[in-house]
mmCIF file of C-alpha atoms and ligand atoms in Angstrom:
data_model
loop_
_atom_site.group_PDB
_atom_site.id
_atom_site.type_symbol
_atom_site.label_atom_id
_atom_site.label_comp_id
_atom_site.label_asym_id
_atom_site.label_seq_id
_atom_site.Cartn_x
_atom_site.Cartn_y
_atom_site.Cartn_z
ATOM 1 C CA UNK A 592 -10.052 27.311 2.512
ATOM 2 C CA UNK A 593 -13.072 29.293 1.284
ATOM 3 C CA UNK A 594 -16.559 27.837 1.928
ATOM 4 C CA UNK A 595 -16.962 27.208 -1.811
ATOM 5 C CA UNK A 596 -13.626 25.353 -2.084
ATOM 6 C CA UNK A 597 -14.555 23.391 1.023
ATOM 7 C CA UNK A 598 -17.916 22.384 -0.497
ATOM 8 C CA UNK A 599 -16.242 21.230 -3.735
ATOM 9 C CA UNK A 600 -13.710 19.221 -1.757
ATOM 10 C CA UNK A 601 -16.462 17.576 0.301
ATOM 11 C CA UNK A 602 -18.345 16.660 -2.881
ATOM 12 C CA UNK A 603 -15.261 15.068 -4.412
ATOM 13 C CA UNK A 604 -14.426 13.100 -1.274
ATOM 14 C CA UNK A 605 -18.077 12.051 -0.814
ATOM 15 C CA UNK A 606 -18.283 10.675 -4.359
ATOM 16 C CA UNK A 607 -14.931 8.957 -3.866
ATOM 17 C CA UNK A 608 -16.006 7.296 -0.673
ATOM 18 C CA UNK A 609 -19.232 5.964 -2.263
ATOM 19 C CA UNK A 610 -17.191 4.472 -5.097
ATOM 20 C CA UNK A 611 -14.712 3.047 -2.555
ATOM 21 C CA UNK A 612 -17.561 1.292 -0.708
ATOM 22 C CA UNK A 613 -18.747 -0.169 -3.978
ATOM 23 C CA UNK A 614 -15.210 -1.422 -4.804
ATOM 24 C CA UNK A 615 -15.014 -3.049 -1.369
ATOM 25 C CA UNK A 616 -18.418 -4.737 -1.756
ATOM 26 C CA UNK A 617 -17.377 -6.098 -5.118
ATOM 27 C CA UNK A 618 -14.144 -7.503 -3.667
ATOM 28 C CA UNK A 619 -16.004 -8.986 -0.703
ATOM 29 C CA UNK A 620 -18.386 -10.660 -3.164
ATOM 30 C CA UNK A 621 -15.467 -12.472 -4.764
ATOM 31 C CA UNK A 622 -13.648 -12.954 -1.423
ATOM 32 C CA UNK A 623 -10.597 -11.012 -2.599
ATOM 33 C CA UNK A 624 -8.456 -8.927 -0.247
ATOM 34 C CA UNK A 625 -7.074 -5.593 -1.419
ATOM 35 C CA UNK A 626 -4.092 -3.857 0.230
ATOM 36 C CA UNK A 627 -3.336 -0.184 -0.473
ATOM 37 C CA UNK A 628 0.443 0.365 -0.297
ATOM 38 C CA UNK A 629 1.536 3.960 0.347
ATOM 39 C CA UNK A 630 4.934 5.635 0.546
ATOM 40 C CA UNK A 631 7.176 8.358 -0.817
ATOM 41 C CA UNK A 632 8.886 7.676 -4.150
ATOM 42 C CA UNK A 633 11.773 5.242 -3.803
ATOM 43 C CA UNK A 634 10.891 3.618 -0.458
ATOM 44 C CA UNK A 635 10.673 0.182 -2.041
ATOM 45 C CA UNK A 636 6.939 -0.489 -2.544
ATOM 46 C CA UNK A 637 7.447 -2.432 -5.767
ATOM 47 C CA UNK A 638 10.286 -4.508 -4.299
ATOM 48 C CA UNK A 639 8.219 -5.406 -1.221
ATOM 49 C CA UNK A 640 5.272 -6.391 -3.408
ATOM 50 C CA UNK A 641 7.526 -8.496 -5.662
ATOM 51 C CA UNK A 642 8.941 -10.285 -2.598
ATOM 52 C CA UNK A 643 5.406 -11.059 -1.398
ATOM 53 C CA UNK A 644 4.390 -12.304 -4.851
ATOM 54 C CA UNK A 645 7.374 -14.612 -4.883
ATOM 55 C CA UNK A 646 6.452 -16.042 -1.484
ATOM 56 C CA UNK A 647 2.681 -16.339 -1.944
ATOM 57 C CA UNK A 648 1.910 -16.898 -5.601
ATOM 58 C CA UNK A 649 1.928 -20.709 -5.332
ATOM 59 C CA UNK A 650 -0.974 -20.646 -2.856
ATOM 60 C CA UNK A 651 -2.937 -17.485 -3.728
ATOM 61 C CA UNK A 652 -4.096 -15.782 -6.902
ATOM 62 C CA UNK A 653 -2.407 -12.371 -6.865
ATOM 63 C CA UNK A 654 -2.801 -9.230 -8.981
ATOM 64 C CA UNK A 655 -1.324 -5.738 -8.752
ATOM 65 C CA UNK A 656 -2.803 -2.358 -9.615
ATOM 66 C CA UNK A 657 0.082 0.013 -10.288
ATOM 67 C CA UNK A 658 -0.402 3.748 -9.869
ATOM 68 C CA UNK A 659 2.216 6.011 -11.397
ATOM 69 C CA UNK A 660 2.277 9.529 -12.774
ATOM 70 C CA UNK A 661 3.833 8.077 -15.953
ATOM 71 C CA UNK A 662 5.440 4.912 -17.395
ATOM 72 C CA UNK A 663 4.661 1.211 -16.988
ATOM 73 C CA UNK A 664 8.043 0.239 -15.518
ATOM 74 C CA UNK A 665 6.607 -1.169 -12.278
ATOM 75 C CA UNK A 666 3.735 -3.024 -13.985
ATOM 76 C CA UNK A 667 6.269 -4.602 -16.370
ATOM 77 C CA UNK A 668 8.328 -5.818 -13.392
ATOM 78 C CA UNK A 669 5.217 -7.345 -11.817
ATOM 79 C CA UNK A 670 4.194 -9.108 -15.056
ATOM 80 C CA UNK A 671 7.703 -10.550 -15.313
ATOM 81 C CA UNK A 672 7.066 -12.101 -11.890
ATOM 82 C CA UNK A 673 4.140 -13.958 -13.466
ATOM 83 C CA UNK A 674 1.072 -12.175 -12.088
ATOM 84 C CA UNK A 675 -1.401 -9.833 -13.796
ATOM 85 C CA UNK A 676 -0.831 -6.099 -13.405
ATOM 86 C CA UNK A 677 -3.028 -3.165 -14.402
ATOM 87 C CA UNK A 678 -1.158 0.081 -14.892
ATOM 88 C CA UNK A 679 -2.910 3.352 -14.077
ATOM 89 C CA UNK A 680 -1.126 6.488 -15.244
ATOM 90 C CA UNK A 681 -2.485 9.530 -13.462
ATOM 91 C CA UNK A 682 -0.894 11.936 -15.971
ATOM 92 C CA UNK A 683 0.385 14.228 -13.230
ATOM 93 C CA UNK A 684 -2.187 13.420 -10.525
ATOM 94 C CA UNK A 685 -0.515 12.732 -7.179
ATOM 95 C CA UNK A 686 -2.819 9.912 -6.013
ATOM 96 C CA UNK A 687 -5.173 7.171 -7.151
ATOM 97 C CA UNK A 688 -8.891 7.509 -6.539
ATOM 98 C CA UNK A 689 -11.624 4.916 -6.097
ATOM 99 C CA UNK A 690 -12.980 5.356 -9.622
ATOM 100 C CA UNK A 691 -9.568 4.632 -11.195
ATOM 101 C CA UNK A 692 -9.262 1.522 -9.030
ATOM 102 C CA UNK A 693 -12.835 0.450 -9.902
ATOM 103 C CA UNK A 694 -11.944 0.601 -13.604
ATOM 104 C CA UNK A 695 -8.759 -1.392 -12.961
ATOM 105 C CA UNK A 696 -10.844 -4.051 -11.164
ATOM 106 C CA UNK A 697 -12.919 -4.383 -14.380
ATOM 107 C CA UNK A 698 -9.765 -5.572 -16.119
ATOM 108 C CA UNK A 699 -9.014 -8.326 -13.602
ATOM 109 C CA UNK A 700 -10.486 -11.814 -13.493
ATOM 110 C CA UNK A 701 -11.663 -11.482 -9.882
ATOM 111 C CA UNK A 702 -12.950 -15.051 -9.762
ATOM 112 C CA UNK A 703 -9.334 -16.243 -9.742
ATOM 113 C CA UNK A 704 -7.815 -13.563 -7.518
ATOM 114 C CA UNK A 705 -7.454 -13.751 -3.730
ATOM 115 C CA UNK A 706 -5.086 -10.857 -3.126
ATOM 116 C CA UNK A 707 -4.682 -7.487 -4.843
ATOM 117 C CA UNK A 708 -1.890 -5.065 -4.077
ATOM 118 C CA UNK A 709 -2.558 -1.470 -5.034
ATOM 119 C CA UNK A 710 0.756 0.337 -5.380
ATOM 120 C CA UNK A 711 -0.346 3.925 -4.940
ATOM 121 C CA UNK A 712 1.470 6.888 -6.492
ATOM 122 C CA UNK A 713 4.621 7.676 -4.464
ATOM 123 C CA UNK A 714 3.291 10.476 -2.266
ATOM 124 C CA UNK A 715 2.384 10.740 1.426
ATOM 125 C CA UNK A 716 0.208 13.846 1.204
ATOM 126 C CA UNK A 717 -2.655 13.557 -1.269
ATOM 127 C CA UNK A 718 -2.890 9.739 -1.234
ATOM 128 C CA UNK A 719 -4.003 9.924 2.403
ATOM 129 C CA UNK A 720 -7.426 11.444 1.702
ATOM 130 C CA UNK A 721 -8.668 8.923 -0.845
ATOM 131 C CA UNK A 722 -10.234 5.653 0.274
ATOM 132 C CA UNK A 723 -9.802 3.211 -2.627
ATOM 133 C CA UNK A 724 -11.951 0.404 -1.245
ATOM 134 C CA UNK A 725 -8.942 -1.487 0.111
ATOM 135 C CA UNK A 726 -9.344 -3.669 3.217
ATOM 136 C CA UNK A 727 -6.013 -2.620 4.715
ATOM 137 C CA UNK A 728 -3.556 0.231 4.284
ATOM 138 C CA UNK A 729 0.189 -0.381 4.393
ATOM 139 C CA UNK A 730 2.553 2.569 4.915
ATOM 140 C CA UNK A 731 6.151 2.021 3.821
ATOM 141 C CA UNK A 732 9.147 4.181 4.650
ATOM 142 C CA UNK A 733 12.834 3.496 4.213
ATOM 143 C CA UNK A 734 15.742 4.066 6.560
ATOM 144 C CA UNK A 735 17.362 6.904 4.539
ATOM 145 C CA UNK A 736 14.128 8.945 4.826
ATOM 146 C CA UNK A 737 14.507 9.259 8.615
ATOM 147 C CA UNK A 738 12.494 8.094 11.613
ATOM 148 C CA UNK A 739 10.739 11.472 11.899
ATOM 149 C CA UNK A 740 8.655 10.870 8.777
ATOM 150 C CA UNK A 741 5.520 9.740 10.685
ATOM 151 C CA UNK A 742 5.480 13.131 12.460
ATOM 152 C CA UNK A 743 5.642 14.980 9.147
ATOM 153 C CA UNK A 744 2.952 12.905 7.421
ATOM 154 C CA UNK A 745 0.780 11.775 10.343
ATOM 155 C CA UNK A 746 -2.408 11.059 8.381
ATOM 156 C CA UNK A 747 -0.889 8.173 6.413
ATOM 157 C CA UNK A 748 0.880 6.650 9.412
ATOM 158 C CA UNK A 749 -2.052 7.082 11.792
ATOM 159 C CA UNK A 750 -4.357 5.402 9.281
ATOM 160 C CA UNK A 751 -2.100 2.442 8.425
ATOM 161 C CA UNK A 752 -2.839 -1.122 9.496
ATOM 162 C CA UNK A 753 0.816 -2.036 8.933
ATOM 163 C CA UNK A 754 3.965 0.093 8.775
ATOM 164 C CA UNK A 755 6.969 -1.382 6.985
ATOM 165 C CA UNK A 756 10.435 0.105 7.504
ATOM 166 C CA UNK A 757 12.455 -0.953 4.469
ATOM 167 C CA UNK A 758 16.221 -0.860 3.718
ATOM 168 C CA UNK A 759 17.359 -1.825 7.228
ATOM 169 C CA UNK A 760 20.506 -3.203 5.560
ATOM 170 C CA UNK A 761 21.783 0.397 5.301
ATOM 171 C CA UNK A 762 20.829 1.322 8.899
ATOM 172 C CA UNK A 763 24.504 1.521 10.053
ATOM 173 C CA UNK A 764 24.977 4.549 7.771
ATOM 174 C CA UNK A 765 21.959 6.543 8.966
ATOM 175 C CA UNK A 766 20.615 7.888 12.253
ATOM 176 C CA UNK A 767 17.291 6.066 11.977
ATOM 177 C CA UNK A 768 16.629 4.613 15.446
ATOM 178 C CA UNK A 769 15.105 1.246 14.631
ATOM 179 C CA UNK A 770 14.690 0.217 18.284
ATOM 180 C CA UNK A 771 12.613 3.260 19.147
ATOM 181 C CA UNK A 772 10.557 3.316 15.965
ATOM 182 C CA UNK A 773 7.706 1.003 17.086
ATOM 183 C CA UNK A 774 7.149 3.400 20.005
ATOM 184 C CA UNK A 775 6.807 6.354 17.604
ATOM 185 C CA UNK A 776 4.150 4.496 15.613
ATOM 186 C CA UNK A 777 2.544 3.151 18.806
ATOM 187 C CA UNK A 778 2.114 6.723 20.052
ATOM 188 C CA UNK A 779 0.010 7.726 17.065
ATOM 189 C CA UNK A 780 -1.473 4.384 16.018
ATOM 190 C CA UNK A 781 -1.360 1.686 18.716
ATOM 191 C CA UNK A 782 -3.122 -0.906 16.530
ATOM 192 C CA UNK A 783 -0.598 -0.803 13.671
ATOM 193 C CA UNK A 784 1.849 -3.653 13.190
ATOM 194 C CA UNK A 785 5.429 -2.528 12.528
ATOM 195 C CA UNK A 786 7.903 -4.534 10.457
ATOM 196 C CA UNK A 787 11.590 -3.739 9.923
ATOM 197 C CA UNK A 788 12.820 -5.367 6.731
ATOM 198 C CA UNK A 789 15.217 -5.299 3.841
ATOM 199 C CA UNK A 790 13.560 -6.160 0.550
ATOM 200 C CA UNK A 791 17.088 -6.386 -0.874
ATOM 201 C CA UNK A 792 18.614 -8.903 1.565
ATOM 202 C CA UNK A 793 15.364 -10.541 2.714
ATOM 203 C CA UNK A 794 15.978 -9.756 6.404
ATOM 204 C CA UNK A 795 12.782 -9.418 8.447
ATOM 205 C CA UNK A 796 10.460 -10.261 5.564
ATOM 206 C CA UNK A 797 8.878 -13.256 7.295
ATOM 207 C CA UNK A 798 6.853 -10.971 9.567
ATOM 208 C CA UNK A 799 5.528 -8.998 6.588
ATOM 209 C CA UNK A 800 4.610 -12.229 4.772
ATOM 210 C CA UNK A 801 2.869 -13.634 7.877
ATOM 211 C CA UNK A 802 0.825 -10.453 8.273
ATOM 212 C CA UNK A 803 -0.386 -10.754 4.669
ATOM 213 C CA UNK A 804 -1.149 -14.461 5.143
ATOM 214 C CA UNK A 805 -3.063 -13.732 8.339
ATOM 215 C CA UNK A 806 -5.073 -11.012 6.562
ATOM 216 C CA UNK A 807 -5.852 -13.437 3.735
ATOM 217 C CA UNK A 808 -6.935 -16.120 6.195
ATOM 218 C CA UNK A 809 -9.235 -13.726 8.081
ATOM 219 C CA UNK A 810 -10.917 -12.329 4.992
ATOM 220 C CA UNK A 811 -10.771 -15.052 2.350
ATOM 221 C CA UNK A 812 -10.350 -18.186 4.435
ATOM 222 C CA UNK A 813 -7.278 -19.340 2.494
HETATM 223 MG MG1 MG B 36 7.164 1.404 -7.498
#
């Protein structure tokens, strides 16, 4: 990278991180928790979020900020589940940034929201650099993608507070070594919690729900 390109990049990331801090302060002021959910396309982010909505919506106000290159398919699914969703279309951009999320927060009634899921654009490369103001990052991968994914995209997995392995119902057909996977994550990110689940069958989801509930209790007291 040339010095000039480097300087531009540092400016962009600096401005983003100031906006991210301001998003976080705003959420802290209304005692809302925001989770940034990251994965490749098709790992099951929307399904995992919908499962959590189903489990938690009776006791917590939930909203979703949906990041997609195009379409409002995921936001429509979330609204059908009965919670507010703000769709952000990046028009080709491969990640959300803190300013986009700040504008989405303007559209939510934060006084009635305890928990916000940000479903980031399906991408494990450029999403990693942009702090959105979330309190926790959740990295999702699915069994068909392979257990070597954390080595290929270490920034996302090393920076995650929770790692969710989805689609364990198809594990018999793939070489993904579920037993050894927590050790892979532990080697690069000892503090991360690892959950092996199937959003389709419901297997293993209780751990994922409990982690969200614990995070809510710590930050919002509910
Ligand atoms: Mg989705």
